[in-house]
PDB file of C-alpha atoms in Angstrom:
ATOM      1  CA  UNK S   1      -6.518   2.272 -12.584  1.00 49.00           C
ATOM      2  CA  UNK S   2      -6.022   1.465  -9.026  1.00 59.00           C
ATOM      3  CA  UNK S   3      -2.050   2.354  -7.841  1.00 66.00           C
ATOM      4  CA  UNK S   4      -0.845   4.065  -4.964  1.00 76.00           C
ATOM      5  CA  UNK S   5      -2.096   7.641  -6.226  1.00 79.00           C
ATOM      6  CA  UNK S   6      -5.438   7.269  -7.556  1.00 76.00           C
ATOM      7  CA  UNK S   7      -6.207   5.451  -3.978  1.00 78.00           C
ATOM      8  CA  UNK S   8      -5.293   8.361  -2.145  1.00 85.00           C
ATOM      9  CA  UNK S   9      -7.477  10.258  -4.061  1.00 84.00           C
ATOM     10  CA  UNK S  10     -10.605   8.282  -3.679  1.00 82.00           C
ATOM     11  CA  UNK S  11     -10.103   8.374   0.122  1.00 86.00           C
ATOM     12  CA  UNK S  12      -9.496  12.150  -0.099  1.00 91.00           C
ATOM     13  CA  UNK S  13     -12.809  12.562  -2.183  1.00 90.00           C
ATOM     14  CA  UNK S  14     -14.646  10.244  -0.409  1.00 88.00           C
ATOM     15  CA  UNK S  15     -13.880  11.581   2.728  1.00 92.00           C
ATOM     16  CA  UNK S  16     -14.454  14.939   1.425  1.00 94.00           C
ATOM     17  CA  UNK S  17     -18.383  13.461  -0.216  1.00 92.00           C
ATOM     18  CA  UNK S  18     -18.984  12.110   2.957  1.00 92.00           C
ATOM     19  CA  UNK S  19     -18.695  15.390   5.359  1.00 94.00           C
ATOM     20  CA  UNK S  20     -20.786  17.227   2.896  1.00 92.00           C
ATOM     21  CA  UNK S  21     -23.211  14.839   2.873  1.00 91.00           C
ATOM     22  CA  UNK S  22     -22.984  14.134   6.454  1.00 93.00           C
ATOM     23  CA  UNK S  23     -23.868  18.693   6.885  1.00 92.00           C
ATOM     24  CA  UNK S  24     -26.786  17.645   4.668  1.00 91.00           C
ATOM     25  CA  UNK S  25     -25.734  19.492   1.556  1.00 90.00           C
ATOM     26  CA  UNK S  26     -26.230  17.056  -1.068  1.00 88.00           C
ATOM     27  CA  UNK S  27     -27.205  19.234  -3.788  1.00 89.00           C
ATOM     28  CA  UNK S  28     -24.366  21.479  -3.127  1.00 88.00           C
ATOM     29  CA  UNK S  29     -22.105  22.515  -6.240  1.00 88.00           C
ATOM     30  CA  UNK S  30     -18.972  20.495  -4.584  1.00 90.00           C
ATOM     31  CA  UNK S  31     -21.017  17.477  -3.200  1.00 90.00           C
ATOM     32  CA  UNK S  32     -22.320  17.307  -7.113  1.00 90.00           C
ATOM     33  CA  UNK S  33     -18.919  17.981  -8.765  1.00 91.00           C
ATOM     34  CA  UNK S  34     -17.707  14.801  -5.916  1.00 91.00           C
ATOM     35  CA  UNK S  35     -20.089  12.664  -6.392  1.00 90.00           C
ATOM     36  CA  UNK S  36     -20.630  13.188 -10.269  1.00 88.00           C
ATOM     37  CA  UNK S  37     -16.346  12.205 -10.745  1.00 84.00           C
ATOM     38  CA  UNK S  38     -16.933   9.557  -8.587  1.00 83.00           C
ATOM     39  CA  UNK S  39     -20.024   7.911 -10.248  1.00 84.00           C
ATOM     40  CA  UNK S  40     -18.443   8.431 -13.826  1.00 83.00           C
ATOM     41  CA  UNK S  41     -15.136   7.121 -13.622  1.00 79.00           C
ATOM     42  CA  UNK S  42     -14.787   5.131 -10.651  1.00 76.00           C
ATOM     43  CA  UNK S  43     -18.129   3.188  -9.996  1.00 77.00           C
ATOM     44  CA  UNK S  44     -18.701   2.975 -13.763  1.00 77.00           C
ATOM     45  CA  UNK S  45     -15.843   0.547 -13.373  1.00 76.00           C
ATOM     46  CA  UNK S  46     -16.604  -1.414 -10.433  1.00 77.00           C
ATOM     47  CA  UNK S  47     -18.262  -4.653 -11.127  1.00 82.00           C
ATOM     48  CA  UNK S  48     -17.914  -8.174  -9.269  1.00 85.00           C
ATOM     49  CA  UNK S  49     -18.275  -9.626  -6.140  1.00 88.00           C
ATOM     50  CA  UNK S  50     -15.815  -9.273  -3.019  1.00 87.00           C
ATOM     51  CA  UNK S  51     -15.896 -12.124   0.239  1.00 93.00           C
ATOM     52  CA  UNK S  52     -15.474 -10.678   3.632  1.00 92.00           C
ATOM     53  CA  UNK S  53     -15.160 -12.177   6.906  1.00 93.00           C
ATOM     54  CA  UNK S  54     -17.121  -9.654   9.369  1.00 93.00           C
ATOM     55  CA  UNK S  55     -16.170  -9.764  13.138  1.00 93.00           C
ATOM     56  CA  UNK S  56     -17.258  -7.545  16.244  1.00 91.00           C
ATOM     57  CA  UNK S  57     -16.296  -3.819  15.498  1.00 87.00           C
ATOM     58  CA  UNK S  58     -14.910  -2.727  12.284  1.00 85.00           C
ATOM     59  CA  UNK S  59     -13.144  -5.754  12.063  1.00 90.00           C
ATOM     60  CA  UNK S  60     -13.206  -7.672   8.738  1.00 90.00           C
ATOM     61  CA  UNK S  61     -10.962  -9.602   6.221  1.00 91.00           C
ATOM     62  CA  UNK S  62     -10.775  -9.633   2.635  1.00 88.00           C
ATOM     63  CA  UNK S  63     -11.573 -13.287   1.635  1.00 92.00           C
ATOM     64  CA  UNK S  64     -11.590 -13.160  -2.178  1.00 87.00           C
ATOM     65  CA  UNK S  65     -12.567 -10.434  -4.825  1.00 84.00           C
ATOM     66  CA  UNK S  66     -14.109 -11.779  -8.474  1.00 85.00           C
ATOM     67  CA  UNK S  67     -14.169  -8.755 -11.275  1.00 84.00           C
ATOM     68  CA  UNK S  68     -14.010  -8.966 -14.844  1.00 80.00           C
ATOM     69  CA  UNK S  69     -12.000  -5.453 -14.305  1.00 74.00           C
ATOM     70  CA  UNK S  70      -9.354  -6.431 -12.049  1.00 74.00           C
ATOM     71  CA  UNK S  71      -6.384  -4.466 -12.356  1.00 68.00           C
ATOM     72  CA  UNK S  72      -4.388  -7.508 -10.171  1.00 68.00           C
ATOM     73  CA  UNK S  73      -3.474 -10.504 -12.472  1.00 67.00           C
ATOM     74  CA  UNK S  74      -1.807 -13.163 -10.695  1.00 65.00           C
ATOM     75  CA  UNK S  75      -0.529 -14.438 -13.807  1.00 65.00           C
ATOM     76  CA  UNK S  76       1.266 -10.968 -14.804  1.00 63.00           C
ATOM     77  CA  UNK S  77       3.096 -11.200 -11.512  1.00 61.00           C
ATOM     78  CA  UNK S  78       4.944 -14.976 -11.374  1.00 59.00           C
ATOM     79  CA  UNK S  79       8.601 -15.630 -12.404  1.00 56.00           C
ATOM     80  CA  UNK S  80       7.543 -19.577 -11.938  1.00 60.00           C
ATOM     81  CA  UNK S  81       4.346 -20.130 -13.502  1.00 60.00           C
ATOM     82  CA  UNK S  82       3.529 -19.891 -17.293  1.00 58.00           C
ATOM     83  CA  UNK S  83       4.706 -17.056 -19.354  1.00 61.00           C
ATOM     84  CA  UNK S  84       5.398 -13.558 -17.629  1.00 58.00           C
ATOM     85  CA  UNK S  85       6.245 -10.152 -17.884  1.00 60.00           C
ATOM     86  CA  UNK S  86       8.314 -10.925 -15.561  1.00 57.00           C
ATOM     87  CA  UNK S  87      11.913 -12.191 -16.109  1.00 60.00           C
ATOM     88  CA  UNK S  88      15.396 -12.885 -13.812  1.00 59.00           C
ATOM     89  CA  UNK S  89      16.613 -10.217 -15.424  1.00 64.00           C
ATOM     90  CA  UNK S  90      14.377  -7.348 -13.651  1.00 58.00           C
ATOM     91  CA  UNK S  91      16.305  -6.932 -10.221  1.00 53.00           C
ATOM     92  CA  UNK S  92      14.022  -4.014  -9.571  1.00 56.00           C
ATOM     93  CA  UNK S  93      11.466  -4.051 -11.831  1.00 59.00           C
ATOM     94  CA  UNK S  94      10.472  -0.559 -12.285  1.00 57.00           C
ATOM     95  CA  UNK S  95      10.531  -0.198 -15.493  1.00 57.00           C
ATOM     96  CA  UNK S  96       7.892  -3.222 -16.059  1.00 59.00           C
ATOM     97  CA  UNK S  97       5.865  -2.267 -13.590  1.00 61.00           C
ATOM     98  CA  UNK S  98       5.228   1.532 -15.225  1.00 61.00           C
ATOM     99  CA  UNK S  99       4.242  -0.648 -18.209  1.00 64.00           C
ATOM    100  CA  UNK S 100       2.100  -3.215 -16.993  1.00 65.00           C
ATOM    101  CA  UNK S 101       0.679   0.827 -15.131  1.00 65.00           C
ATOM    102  CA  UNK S 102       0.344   1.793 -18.947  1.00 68.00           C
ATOM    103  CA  UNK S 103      -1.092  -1.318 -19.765  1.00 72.00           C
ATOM    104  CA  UNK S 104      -3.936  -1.489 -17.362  1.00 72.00           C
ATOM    105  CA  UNK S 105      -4.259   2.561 -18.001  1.00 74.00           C
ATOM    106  CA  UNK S 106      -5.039   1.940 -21.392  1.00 76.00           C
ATOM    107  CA  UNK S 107      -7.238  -0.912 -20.601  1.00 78.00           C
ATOM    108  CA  UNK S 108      -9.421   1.188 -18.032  1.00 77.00           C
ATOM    109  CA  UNK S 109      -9.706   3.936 -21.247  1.00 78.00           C
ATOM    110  CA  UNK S 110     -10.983   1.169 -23.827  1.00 80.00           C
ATOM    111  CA  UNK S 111     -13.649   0.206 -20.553  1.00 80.00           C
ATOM    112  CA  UNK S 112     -14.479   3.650 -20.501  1.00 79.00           C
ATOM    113  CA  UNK S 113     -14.937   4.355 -24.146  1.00 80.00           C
ATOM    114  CA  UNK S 114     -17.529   1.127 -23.997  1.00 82.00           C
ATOM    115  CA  UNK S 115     -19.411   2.182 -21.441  1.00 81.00           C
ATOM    116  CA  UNK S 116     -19.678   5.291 -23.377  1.00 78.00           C
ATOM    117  CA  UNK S 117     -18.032   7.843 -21.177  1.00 76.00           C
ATOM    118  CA  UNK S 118     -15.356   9.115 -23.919  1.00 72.00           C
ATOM    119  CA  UNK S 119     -16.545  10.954 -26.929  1.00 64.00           C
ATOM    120  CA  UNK S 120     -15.523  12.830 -29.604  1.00 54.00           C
ATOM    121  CA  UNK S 121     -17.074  15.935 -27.531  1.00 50.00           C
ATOM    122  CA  UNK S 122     -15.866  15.098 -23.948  1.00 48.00           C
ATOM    123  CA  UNK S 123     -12.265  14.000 -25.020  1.00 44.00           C
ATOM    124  CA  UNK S 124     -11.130  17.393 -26.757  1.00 48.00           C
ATOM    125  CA  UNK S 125      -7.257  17.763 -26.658  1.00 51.00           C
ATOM    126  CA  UNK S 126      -7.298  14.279 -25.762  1.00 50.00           C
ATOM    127  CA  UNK S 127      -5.958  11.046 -28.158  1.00 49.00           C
ATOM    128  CA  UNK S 128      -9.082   9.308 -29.230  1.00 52.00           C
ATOM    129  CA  UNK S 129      -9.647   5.624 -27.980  1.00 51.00           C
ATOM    130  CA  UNK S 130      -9.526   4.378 -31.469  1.00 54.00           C
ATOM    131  CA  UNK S 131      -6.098   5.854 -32.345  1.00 50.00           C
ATOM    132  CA  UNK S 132      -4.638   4.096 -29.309  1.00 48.00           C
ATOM    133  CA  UNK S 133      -5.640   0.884 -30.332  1.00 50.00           C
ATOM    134  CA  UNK S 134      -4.833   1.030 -33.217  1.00 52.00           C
ATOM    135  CA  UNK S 135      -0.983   2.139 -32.138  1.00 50.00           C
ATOM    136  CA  UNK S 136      -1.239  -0.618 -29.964  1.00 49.00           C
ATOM    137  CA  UNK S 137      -0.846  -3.434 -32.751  1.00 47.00           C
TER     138      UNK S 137
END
């Protein structure tokens, strides 16, 4: 769910949230719309633990992050290690990258549809979760 796109957009919302809440209008119709996207598919999603190192300032590394919905595998990514989706034949790679996007995409739908956020009601137009999967076999 996390690639290069969907990043910008949480910064652009959140920095968006943040000045409304900052002018002290948190029950106003954008701050709600914001914060209600935000809470529903993005921190629905967000589970684990993340290691930082802190230093003076706003300095700080990124030690380790532990999730259950990680949308890095290490083991996706290696040409030398185990089985991949990688092979010496992708030069550039683009083409398995957009599916390993399409993979984890449908992954963060089937976490959604558990945590009860798609529905027969909210998902109108849409493919439902259980047609996908089973396509997917």
């Amino acid at each position: 769910i996390h690639y290069e796109a969907t990043i910008e957009q949480y910064h652009s919302h959140g920095r968006q949230l943040g000045k409304l809440l900052y002018q002290g209008r948190w029950f106003d119709s954008q701050a709600l719309m914001l914060r209600d996207g935000l809470q529903r598919w993005v921190a629905s999603q967000i589970t684990g633990e993340v290691t930082l190192e802190l230093r003076r300032g706003n300095d700080y590394s990124i030690l380790n992050t532990v999730s259950d919905n990680l949308t890095y595998k290490a083991e996706r990514l290696t040409m030398e290690k185990g089985e991949s989706v990688f092979s010496p034949d992708d030069r550039i790679g683009q083409l398995t990258m957009r599916n390993l996007d399409i993979t984890d995409t449908r992954e963060k739908l089937f976490g959604y549809a558990k945590a009860g956020l798609l529905t027969a009601s909210s998902a109108t137009g849409l493919p439902q979760v259980e047609n996908l999967e089973n396509k997917g076999k």
